[in-house]
Structures are given as C-alpha cells and as structure tokens.
mmCIF file of C-alpha atoms and ligand atoms in Angstrom:
data_model
loop_
_atom_site.group_PDB
_atom_site.id
_atom_site.type_symbol
_atom_site.label_atom_id
_atom_site.label_comp_id
_atom_site.label_asym_id
_atom_site.label_seq_id
_atom_site.Cartn_x
_atom_site.Cartn_y
_atom_site.Cartn_z
ATOM 1 C CA UNK F 1 6.319 -27.193 25.309
ATOM 2 C CA UNK F 2 6.241 -26.508 21.562
ATOM 3 C CA UNK F 3 9.080 -24.799 19.745
ATOM 4 C CA UNK F 4 8.329 -21.778 17.600
ATOM 5 C CA UNK F 5 10.800 -20.198 15.212
ATOM 6 C CA UNK F 6 9.972 -16.623 14.217
ATOM 7 C CA UNK F 7 11.422 -14.752 11.273
ATOM 8 C CA UNK F 8 10.686 -11.103 10.546
ATOM 9 C CA UNK F 9 11.715 -7.543 11.086
ATOM 10 C CA UNK F 10 12.837 -6.045 14.360
ATOM 11 C CA UNK F 11 12.464 -2.401 13.530
ATOM 12 C CA UNK F 12 12.277 1.238 14.323
ATOM 13 C CA UNK F 13 8.749 2.479 13.578
ATOM 14 C CA UNK F 14 7.561 6.072 13.396
ATOM 15 C CA UNK F 15 3.784 6.222 13.485
ATOM 16 C CA UNK F 16 1.231 8.938 12.952
ATOM 17 C CA UNK F 17 -2.447 8.367 13.760
ATOM 18 C CA UNK F 18 -5.278 10.915 14.102
ATOM 19 C CA UNK F 19 -4.558 10.797 17.860
ATOM 20 C CA UNK F 20 -0.872 11.545 17.900
ATOM 21 C CA UNK F 21 2.523 10.638 16.571
ATOM 22 C CA UNK F 22 5.665 8.927 17.765
ATOM 23 C CA UNK F 23 9.246 9.192 16.727
ATOM 24 C CA UNK F 24 11.262 5.992 16.319
ATOM 25 C CA UNK F 25 9.952 3.315 18.685
ATOM 26 C CA UNK F 26 10.392 -0.447 18.819
ATOM 27 C CA UNK F 27 8.403 -2.196 16.087
ATOM 28 C CA UNK F 28 8.756 -4.840 13.434
ATOM 29 C CA UNK F 29 6.793 -7.903 12.487
ATOM 30 C CA UNK F 30 8.979 -10.334 14.474
ATOM 31 C CA UNK F 31 8.700 -8.159 17.574
ATOM 32 C CA UNK F 32 4.897 -8.180 17.531
ATOM 33 C CA UNK F 33 4.739 -11.885 16.657
ATOM 34 C CA UNK F 34 7.107 -12.849 19.466
ATOM 35 C CA UNK F 35 5.377 -10.685 22.076
ATOM 36 C CA UNK F 36 2.007 -12.217 21.222
ATOM 37 C CA UNK F 37 3.371 -15.785 21.132
ATOM 38 C CA UNK F 38 5.026 -15.272 24.524
ATOM 39 C CA UNK F 39 1.531 -15.459 26.050
ATOM 40 C CA UNK F 40 1.510 -19.220 25.370
ATOM 41 C CA UNK F 41 3.555 -22.143 26.673
ATOM 42 C CA UNK F 42 6.129 -22.095 23.881
ATOM 43 C CA UNK F 43 9.869 -21.779 23.492
ATOM 44 C CA UNK F 44 10.394 -19.172 20.829
ATOM 45 C CA UNK F 45 13.349 -17.651 19.005
ATOM 46 C CA UNK F 46 13.658 -14.756 16.570
ATOM 47 C CA UNK F 47 15.843 -14.856 13.457
ATOM 48 C CA UNK F 48 16.435 -11.295 12.265
ATOM 49 C CA UNK F 49 18.987 -8.535 11.840
ATOM 50 C CA UNK F 50 19.394 -5.040 13.311
ATOM 51 C CA UNK F 51 22.050 -2.363 13.520
ATOM 52 C CA UNK F 52 23.819 -1.400 16.736
ATOM 53 C CA UNK F 53 21.650 1.733 16.792
ATOM 54 C CA UNK F 54 18.812 -0.308 18.356
ATOM 55 C CA UNK F 55 18.872 0.434 22.097
ATOM 56 C CA UNK F 56 19.781 -2.457 24.387
ATOM 57 C CA UNK F 57 16.628 -1.756 26.413
ATOM 58 C CA UNK F 58 14.527 -2.805 23.385
ATOM 59 C CA UNK F 59 16.346 -6.118 23.226
ATOM 60 C CA UNK F 60 15.883 -6.539 26.967
ATOM 61 C CA UNK F 61 12.111 -6.228 26.508
ATOM 62 C CA UNK F 62 12.281 -9.379 24.390
ATOM 63 C CA UNK F 63 14.667 -11.395 26.567
ATOM 64 C CA UNK F 64 12.652 -10.431 29.679
ATOM 65 C CA UNK F 65 9.838 -12.446 28.089
ATOM 66 C CA UNK F 66 12.095 -15.452 27.493
ATOM 67 C CA UNK F 67 12.263 -14.821 23.763
ATOM 68 C CA UNK F 68 15.537 -16.256 22.460
ATOM 69 C CA UNK F 69 17.360 -13.572 20.462
ATOM 70 C CA UNK F 70 20.677 -15.362 20.043
ATOM 71 C CA UNK F 71 19.966 -15.520 16.279
ATOM 72 C CA UNK F 72 19.239 -11.807 16.073
ATOM 73 C CA UNK F 73 22.285 -10.503 14.225
ATOM 74 C CA UNK F 74 23.543 -7.103 15.385
ATOM 75 C CA UNK F 75 25.617 -5.368 12.723
ATOM 76 C CA UNK F 76 28.316 -3.039 14.074
ATOM 77 C CA UNK F 77 27.859 0.424 12.599
ATOM 78 C CA UNK F 78 24.725 -0.811 10.777
ATOM 79 C CA UNK F 79 21.305 0.815 10.764
ATOM 80 C CA UNK F 80 18.131 -0.964 11.831
ATOM 81 C CA UNK F 81 15.198 -1.377 9.415
ATOM 82 C CA UNK F 82 13.052 1.752 9.588
ATOM 83 C CA UNK F 83 9.376 2.108 8.681
ATOM 84 C CA UNK F 84 7.198 5.201 8.904
ATOM 85 C CA UNK F 85 3.448 5.134 8.398
ATOM 86 C CA UNK F 86 0.536 7.542 8.622
ATOM 87 C CA UNK F 87 -3.032 6.407 9.211
ATOM 88 C CA UNK F 88 -6.075 7.975 7.628
ATOM 89 C CA UNK F 89 -8.991 9.110 9.757
ATOM 90 C CA UNK F 90 -10.806 5.784 9.499
ATOM 91 C CA UNK F 91 -7.680 3.965 10.828
ATOM 92 C CA UNK F 92 -8.358 1.168 8.339
ATOM 93 C CA UNK F 93 -6.024 2.537 5.725
ATOM 94 C CA UNK F 94 -2.537 3.963 5.988
ATOM 95 C CA UNK F 95 0.200 5.356 3.809
ATOM 96 C CA UNK F 96 3.730 4.063 4.098
ATOM 97 C CA UNK F 97 5.903 7.166 4.107
ATOM 98 C CA UNK F 98 9.311 5.529 4.540
ATOM 99 C CA UNK F 99 10.677 1.988 4.201
ATOM 100 C CA UNK F 100 14.439 1.833 4.759
ATOM 101 C CA UNK F 101 15.671 -1.736 4.586
ATOM 102 C CA UNK F 102 19.167 -0.839 5.886
ATOM 103 C CA UNK F 103 20.812 -3.956 7.427
ATOM 104 C CA UNK F 104 18.001 -6.053 5.986
ATOM 105 C CA UNK F 105 19.290 -5.378 2.507
ATOM 106 C CA UNK F 106 21.924 -8.146 2.669
ATOM 107 C CA UNK F 107 20.502 -10.392 5.305
ATOM 108 C CA UNK F 108 21.459 -14.067 5.252
ATOM 109 C CA UNK F 109 19.383 -15.649 7.997
ATOM 110 C CA UNK F 110 21.004 -18.351 10.105
ATOM 111 C CA UNK F 111 18.637 -20.688 11.940
ATOM 112 C CA UNK F 112 20.047 -21.533 15.384
ATOM 113 C CA UNK F 113 20.798 -25.238 15.924
ATOM 114 C CA UNK F 114 18.381 -25.459 18.834
ATOM 115 C CA UNK F 115 15.568 -24.385 16.538
ATOM 116 C CA UNK F 116 16.212 -26.248 13.291
ATOM 117 C CA UNK F 117 13.694 -28.842 14.527
ATOM 118 C CA UNK F 118 11.034 -26.287 15.526
ATOM 119 C CA UNK F 119 7.438 -27.531 15.449
ATOM 120 C CA UNK F 120 6.075 -24.325 13.992
ATOM 121 C CA UNK F 121 7.836 -21.779 11.797
ATOM 122 C CA UNK F 122 6.230 -18.353 11.591
ATOM 123 C CA UNK F 123 7.632 -16.519 8.590
ATOM 124 C CA UNK F 124 6.791 -12.894 9.310
ATOM 125 C CA UNK F 125 6.623 -10.231 6.684
ATOM 126 C CA UNK F 126 10.098 -10.058 5.109
ATOM 127 C CA UNK F 127 11.812 -10.611 1.780
ATOM 128 C CA UNK F 128 10.518 -13.963 0.439
ATOM 129 C CA UNK F 129 14.086 -15.101 -0.315
ATOM 130 C CA UNK F 130 14.905 -14.742 3.378
ATOM 131 C CA UNK F 131 11.721 -16.647 4.250
ATOM 132 C CA UNK F 132 12.709 -19.439 1.849
ATOM 133 C CA UNK F 133 16.280 -19.457 3.202
ATOM 134 C CA UNK F 134 14.878 -20.248 6.637
ATOM 135 C CA UNK F 135 12.683 -23.112 5.402
ATOM 136 C CA UNK F 136 15.695 -24.628 3.621
ATOM 137 C CA UNK F 137 17.724 -24.676 6.848
ATOM 138 C CA UNK F 138 15.203 -26.726 8.804
ATOM 139 C CA UNK F 139 16.621 -30.161 9.694
ATOM 140 C CA UNK F 140 13.191 -31.769 9.487
ATOM 141 C CA UNK F 141 9.945 -30.541 7.955
ATOM 142 C CA UNK F 142 8.193 -28.457 10.637
ATOM 143 C CA UNK F 143 4.678 -29.581 11.495
ATOM 144 C CA UNK F 144 3.442 -26.212 10.374
ATOM 145 C CA UNK F 145 4.890 -23.399 8.286
ATOM 146 C CA UNK F 146 2.903 -20.165 8.423
ATOM 147 C CA UNK F 147 3.718 -17.199 6.216
ATOM 148 C CA UNK F 148 2.648 -13.598 6.445
ATOM 149 C CA UNK F 149 3.411 -11.104 3.720
ATOM 150 C CA UNK F 150 2.297 -7.763 2.338
ATOM 151 C CA UNK F 151 1.778 -5.776 -0.867
ATOM 152 C CA UNK F 152 5.355 -4.393 -0.664
ATOM 153 C CA UNK F 153 6.734 -7.860 -1.536
ATOM 154 C CA UNK F 154 4.045 -8.510 -4.163
ATOM 155 C CA UNK F 155 5.132 -5.291 -5.865
ATOM 156 C CA UNK F 156 8.864 -5.891 -5.492
ATOM 157 C CA UNK F 157 9.521 -9.660 -5.403
ATOM 158 C CA UNK F 158 6.446 -11.481 -6.716
ATOM 159 C CA UNK F 159 8.296 -14.386 -8.331
ATOM 160 C CA UNK F 160 10.217 -15.136 -5.114
ATOM 161 C CA UNK F 161 7.031 -14.814 -3.109
ATOM 162 C CA UNK F 162 5.234 -17.342 -5.330
ATOM 163 C CA UNK F 163 8.153 -19.749 -4.820
ATOM 164 C CA UNK F 164 8.067 -19.595 -1.018
ATOM 165 C CA UNK F 165 4.261 -19.864 -0.955
ATOM 166 C CA UNK F 166 4.636 -23.317 -2.587
ATOM 167 C CA UNK F 167 6.329 -24.606 0.574
ATOM 168 C CA UNK F 168 3.999 -23.387 3.313
ATOM 169 C CA UNK F 169 0.904 -24.707 5.086
ATOM 170 C CA UNK F 170 -0.857 -21.490 6.081
ATOM 171 C CA UNK F 171 -0.883 -18.090 4.406
ATOM 172 C CA UNK F 172 -2.033 -15.138 6.507
ATOM 173 C CA UNK F 173 -2.758 -12.076 4.459
ATOM 174 C CA UNK F 174 -5.125 -9.099 4.544
ATOM 175 C CA UNK F 175 -8.140 -8.771 2.279
ATOM 176 C CA UNK F 176 -6.675 -6.176 -0.085
ATOM 177 C CA UNK F 177 -3.482 -8.209 -0.435
ATOM 178 C CA UNK F 178 -5.436 -11.404 -1.108
ATOM 179 C CA UNK F 179 -7.176 -9.573 -3.943
ATOM 180 C CA UNK F 180 -3.878 -8.240 -5.283
ATOM 181 C CA UNK F 181 -2.218 -11.662 -5.131
ATOM 182 C CA UNK F 182 -5.028 -13.496 -6.900
ATOM 183 C CA UNK F 183 -6.801 -10.885 -9.016
ATOM 184 C CA UNK F 184 -10.077 -12.088 -7.457
ATOM 185 C CA UNK F 185 -12.461 -9.702 -5.718
ATOM 186 C CA UNK F 186 -14.386 -12.454 -3.920
ATOM 187 C CA UNK F 187 -12.367 -13.565 -0.894
ATOM 188 C CA UNK F 188 -13.769 -17.082 -1.253
ATOM 189 C CA UNK F 189 -12.425 -17.277 -4.806
ATOM 190 C CA UNK F 190 -9.162 -15.649 -3.669
ATOM 191 C CA UNK F 191 -8.692 -18.348 -1.003
ATOM 192 C CA UNK F 192 -9.444 -21.087 -3.555
ATOM 193 C CA UNK F 193 -6.820 -19.646 -5.869
ATOM 194 C CA UNK F 194 -4.285 -19.475 -3.029
ATOM 195 C CA UNK F 195 -4.900 -23.208 -2.358
ATOM 196 C CA UNK F 196 -3.670 -23.916 -5.894
ATOM 197 C CA UNK F 197 -0.426 -22.045 -5.066
ATOM 198 C CA UNK F 198 0.463 -24.453 -2.202
ATOM 199 C CA UNK F 199 -1.061 -23.694 1.222
ATOM 200 C CA UNK F 200 -3.872 -25.853 2.602
ATOM 201 C CA UNK F 201 -5.071 -23.113 4.941
ATOM 202 C CA UNK F 202 -5.622 -19.433 4.248
ATOM 203 C CA UNK F 203 -6.356 -16.770 6.840
ATOM 204 C CA UNK F 204 -7.663 -13.506 5.450
ATOM 205 C CA UNK F 205 -7.421 -10.632 7.921
ATOM 206 C CA UNK F 206 -10.009 -7.903 7.601
ATOM 207 C CA UNK F 207 -8.844 -5.462 10.275
ATOM 208 C CA UNK F 208 -11.703 -4.263 12.460
ATOM 209 C CA UNK F 209 -14.005 -6.623 10.527
ATOM 210 C CA UNK F 210 -12.353 -9.774 11.803
ATOM 211 C CA UNK F 211 -10.674 -12.684 10.067
ATOM 212 C CA UNK F 212 -11.677 -15.588 7.835
ATOM 213 C CA UNK F 213 -10.103 -19.045 7.961
ATOM 214 C CA UNK F 214 -10.362 -21.250 4.876
ATOM 215 C CA UNK F 215 -9.518 -24.951 4.446
ATOM 216 C CA UNK F 216 -10.813 -26.937 1.465
ATOM 217 C CA UNK F 217 -14.558 -26.179 1.442
ATOM 218 C CA UNK F 218 -14.707 -25.120 5.099
ATOM 219 C CA UNK F 219 -14.858 -21.488 6.231
ATOM 220 C CA UNK F 220 -14.720 -20.042 9.733
ATOM 221 C CA UNK F 221 -15.215 -16.404 10.640
ATOM 222 C CA UNK F 222 -13.937 -14.678 13.785
ATOM 223 C CA UNK F 223 -15.023 -11.111 14.423
ATOM 224 C CA UNK F 224 -12.700 -8.482 15.789
ATOM 225 C CA UNK F 225 -13.819 -7.364 19.214
ATOM 226 C CA UNK F 226 -15.689 -4.047 18.844
ATOM 227 C CA UNK F 227 -13.561 -1.615 20.860
ATOM 228 C CA UNK F 228 -14.463 1.780 22.244
ATOM 229 C CA UNK F 229 -11.097 3.155 21.360
ATOM 230 C CA UNK F 230 -8.600 2.173 18.700
ATOM 231 C CA UNK F 231 -5.435 4.172 19.085
ATOM 232 C CA UNK F 232 -2.873 2.647 16.730
ATOM 233 C CA UNK F 233 -3.457 -0.390 14.490
ATOM 234 C CA UNK F 234 0.258 -0.876 13.749
ATOM 235 C CA UNK F 235 1.267 -4.454 14.359
ATOM 236 C CA UNK F 236 -2.283 -5.765 14.739
ATOM 237 C CA UNK F 237 -1.775 -8.195 11.837
ATOM 238 C CA UNK F 238 1.515 -9.430 13.258
ATOM 239 C CA UNK F 239 0.076 -9.716 16.752
ATOM 240 C CA UNK F 240 -2.741 -11.772 15.271
ATOM 241 C CA UNK F 241 -0.178 -13.992 13.513
ATOM 242 C CA UNK F 242 1.843 -14.348 16.735
ATOM 243 C CA UNK F 243 -1.210 -15.360 18.745
ATOM 244 C CA UNK F 244 -2.265 -17.782 16.010
ATOM 245 C CA UNK F 245 1.186 -19.375 15.709
ATOM 246 C CA UNK F 246 1.874 -19.338 19.462
ATOM 247 C CA UNK F 247 -1.366 -21.137 20.264
ATOM 248 C CA UNK F 248 -0.777 -23.741 17.541
ATOM 249 C CA UNK F 249 2.802 -24.372 18.690
ATOM 250 C CA UNK F 250 1.652 -24.764 22.293
ATOM 251 C CA UNK F 251 -1.267 -27.045 21.465
ATOM 252 C CA UNK F 252 0.507 -29.186 18.856
ATOM 253 C CA UNK F 253 -2.648 -29.727 16.799
ATOM 254 C CA UNK F 254 -3.086 -28.348 13.285
ATOM 255 C CA UNK F 255 -6.621 -29.558 12.648
ATOM 256 C CA UNK F 256 -9.174 -27.115 11.264
ATOM 257 C CA UNK F 257 -11.056 -27.228 14.597
ATOM 258 C CA UNK F 258 -7.947 -26.199 16.519
ATOM 259 C CA UNK F 259 -7.086 -23.537 13.963
ATOM 260 C CA UNK F 260 -10.485 -21.975 14.644
ATOM 261 C CA UNK F 261 -9.374 -21.532 18.254
ATOM 262 C CA UNK F 262 -6.033 -20.160 17.064
ATOM 263 C CA UNK F 263 -7.853 -17.516 15.007
ATOM 264 C CA UNK F 264 -9.794 -16.477 18.116
ATOM 265 C CA UNK F 265 -6.598 -16.249 20.199
ATOM 266 C CA UNK F 266 -4.957 -14.183 17.461
ATOM 267 C CA UNK F 267 -7.942 -11.830 17.228
ATOM 268 C CA UNK F 268 -8.093 -11.527 20.993
ATOM 269 C CA UNK F 269 -4.452 -10.469 21.319
ATOM 270 C CA UNK F 270 -4.728 -8.092 18.361
ATOM 271 C CA UNK F 271 -7.587 -6.346 20.136
ATOM 272 C CA UNK F 272 -5.156 -5.330 22.885
ATOM 273 C CA UNK F 273 -2.364 -4.334 20.541
ATOM 274 C CA UNK F 274 -4.371 -1.506 18.933
ATOM 275 C CA UNK F 275 -5.172 0.186 22.251
ATOM 276 C CA UNK F 276 -1.816 1.966 22.621
ATOM 277 C CA UNK F 277 1.000 3.185 20.415
ATOM 278 C CA UNK F 278 3.329 0.548 19.018
ATOM 279 C CA UNK F 279 3.949 -2.468 21.224
ATOM 280 C CA UNK F 280 3.229 -0.581 24.471
ATOM 281 C CA UNK F 281 0.045 -2.476 25.286
ATOM 282 C CA UNK F 282 1.547 -5.877 24.478
ATOM 283 C CA UNK F 283 4.303 -5.181 26.990
ATOM 284 C CA UNK F 284 1.802 -4.658 29.801
ATOM 285 C CA UNK F 285 -0.581 -7.522 29.270
ATOM 286 C CA UNK F 286 -1.439 -10.090 31.867
ATOM 287 C CA UNK F 287 -3.048 -13.457 31.375
ATOM 288 C CA UNK F 288 -6.078 -12.564 33.477
ATOM 289 C CA UNK F 289 -7.168 -9.753 31.164
ATOM 290 C CA UNK F 290 -6.506 -11.973 28.148
ATOM 291 C CA UNK F 291 -8.794 -14.618 29.614
ATOM 292 C CA UNK F 292 -11.482 -12.074 30.433
ATOM 293 C CA UNK F 293 -11.496 -10.801 26.884
ATOM 294 C CA UNK F 294 -11.770 -14.330 25.549
ATOM 295 C CA UNK F 295 -15.025 -14.568 27.501
ATOM 296 C CA UNK F 296 -16.230 -11.409 25.758
ATOM 297 C CA UNK F 297 -15.337 -12.973 22.423
ATOM 298 C CA UNK F 298 -17.349 -16.038 23.250
ATOM 299 C CA UNK F 299 -20.364 -13.966 24.279
ATOM 300 C CA UNK F 300 -20.114 -11.874 21.140
ATOM 301 C CA UNK F 301 -20.361 -14.848 18.847
ATOM 302 C CA UNK F 302 -22.598 -17.265 20.728
ATOM 303 C CA UNK F 303 -26.239 -17.582 19.811
ATOM 304 C CA UNK F 304 -28.982 -20.114 20.057
ATOM 305 C CA UNK F 305 -31.101 -20.774 17.052
ATOM 306 C CA UNK F 306 -33.480 -23.607 16.453
ATOM 307 C CA UNK F 307 -33.047 -25.169 13.072
ATOM 308 C CA UNK F 308 -35.440 -27.678 11.543
HETATM 309 P P1 AMP X 1 1.186 -4.518 10.456
HETATM 310 O O1 AMP X 1 0.564 -3.285 11.028
HETATM 311 O O2 AMP X 1 0.729 -5.782 11.109
HETATM 312 O O3 AMP X 1 1.097 -4.575 8.978
HETATM 313 O O4 AMP X 1 2.737 -4.481 10.777
HETATM 314 C C1 AMP X 1 3.450 -3.293 10.971
HETATM 315 C C2 AMP X 1 4.912 -3.665 11.163
HETATM 316 O O5 AMP X 1 5.448 -4.140 9.934
HETATM 317 C C3 AMP X 1 5.736 -2.469 11.563
HETATM 318 O O6 AMP X 1 6.219 -2.677 12.872
HETATM 319 C C4 AMP X 1 6.855 -2.380 10.529
HETATM 320 O O7 AMP X 1 8.118 -2.251 11.119
HETATM 321 C C5 AMP X 1 6.756 -3.678 9.756
HETATM 322 N N1 AMP X 1 6.944 -3.476 8.303
HETATM 323 C C6 AMP X 1 6.468 -2.464 7.551
HETATM 324 N N2 AMP X 1 6.841 -2.608 6.267
HETATM 325 C C7 AMP X 1 7.553 -3.754 6.190
HETATM 326 C C8 AMP X 1 8.210 -4.462 5.135
HETATM 327 N N3 AMP X 1 8.208 -4.031 3.880
HETATM 328 N N4 AMP X 1 8.834 -5.626 5.434
HETATM 329 C C9 AMP X 1 8.835 -6.084 6.695
HETATM 330 N N5 AMP X 1 8.255 -5.474 7.736
HETATM 331 C C10 AMP X 1 7.612 -4.318 7.501
#
C-alpha cells in the first residue's frame, strides 16, 4: 500500500450556486483531496490546521475513512479557515466573496514521523511557504511531489510560489491560472514555460471541458464526463487532484502512461463531486458506481479509425 501525505486547507465553506446556498459546511482542499484518495488502496494523512470551532463530526467523517488526522492541528479558541464563493449562471466562473485565513495565518506544518517517507506528497492549495516547509521535512525525496495552487497565491505570494514550484514533479492548475502564471494564452506554450520552472509534468484543468496532461512533447487529453446536472463545482479541482494522487500512490508508477490513467481517475471522481453541495456526494460514494462511471468514460473516448 502506498503512502500519501496531503497538505491543504480543512475549511468552512459557504457556497452559493444558481440552485441554492449553504451556510458554513465542511470544505477545504485537503478535505476533498483526502476523500477522493480514500477510494484507492493508500495510507493517507492530512497536515493542516483548524480552530476548535470545527465540529467533531466533521473530523469523524475523515477518520471514518481511515484518513490519518493526527497531524491536523486544532487550535484552542482559534477559528477555522473560512471561504465563501458565489457561482455565476454558467457555473464555470465564480466570485470569491470571503477568504479568512484565521488559524492558517501562522501555520507551521509538522509532518508526522510515520509520513516523512511518504511515496507521494500532494501539496494542496495553500500558502507556498507552508508547501515548501512540508517538502523540507521529508526524510527522503518522495517519488512524486504534486502541487496544486490558485490565483490567490499568484496575486499574494508569487515569489514564494515560484520557489516551491522548483522542487515539484507535477503542477496541477486550471487554464486561467496557467495563463496568469506564464503570460501565455496558448496552453501548450504555458505548459512548456512551466517545464522551465521545474516540474516535468503539468496538468491543466479545464472544468467541464476536461483536463490536459503534458510531459516533454507528449500531450494527453481527458474529457470531463458530460453530466445532466451540475449542482456545485466547489472542490472539483481538489477532488481531481486527490483521485490523481491517490491512484498514483496506490499504483507506484509515475510513467506518462500511468499518469494518463491517473487523469481519468481524477476526472471520474470529480464528476461525482459536482453533483451535490460541498463534499456531500463524496461521502456517499461506493466503488461500484465509480467503476460503472469509468466504463462510461471509456465509451466516451473510444473510437475506431483506420489510418493509412
Ligand atoms: P476548488 O473548487 O477545487 O478550487 O476548491 C475549493 C476549495 O478550496 C474550498 O473548499 C475552499 O475552502 C478552498 N479554498 C478557497 N480559497 C482558498 C485559498 N486561498 N487557499 C486554500 N484553500 C482555499
């Protein structure tokens, strides 16, 4: 069984979509990543910080899935990271209405001893200094370091972000962010520019239009499954990253061919995540329906063409 170390937010999210709104519910990048990765044969642990305002039942949802939260720091009297977002009618774009870092403001991550030899490190969206702090605590170089980030950190901590990007193997990022990071409109050129920053692999997420995987001159495209109903896209990117990282940790193979499969697993899990508010759908997923949807993915992309 592979070992996966996950870093990222465990958060309160308040979400508004054209179909409804929720008050503070369980969210955060690390939460979505860990829930998705728990669908694979991996031992996983979260490094993060919350306040004691986060209900115990939320933590139980993680431990019930064998996610190790012993390195999730709970600050007495502290407040948990809070994010509020509102989606536009097309559900592809959203406005961030509130980002309160709270306990995250002075977070010094401590990697648990059992995980300082993890095979895969998934650095979820968080301050790049925290992400770097985790890499520096690893006893041996992980086989794979994957990093996810967002425009918030490009706007607020670009220099630190560029430093951590030097040390990673895979960058997962959405299309708009890839353009912001590189100044290139073409995603092919953007990926090439990201290679010069450090990573050998780049995954560019395009929401309902799928995801692109780049490595040297090779490109692979995975569609997103066309769904009848998309209810709430929050966490889709993190769920994708969790599926991607979880599969790679379980399969212990970081070749381009295996990463193609990882992209499909990530896309498959993300297709469930968007069907309900927050993490609700991810908490009620069984392996049979995951397998069935993988068949749909295969059908969607398979074709026979005779080439001369
Ligand atoms: P996604 O929809 O995949 O971009 O991820 C949404 C999740 O990211 C939410 O659960 C938020 O709690 C979390 N989030 C939003 N803003 C930030 C931020 N600046 N840093 C870390 N996590 C964030």
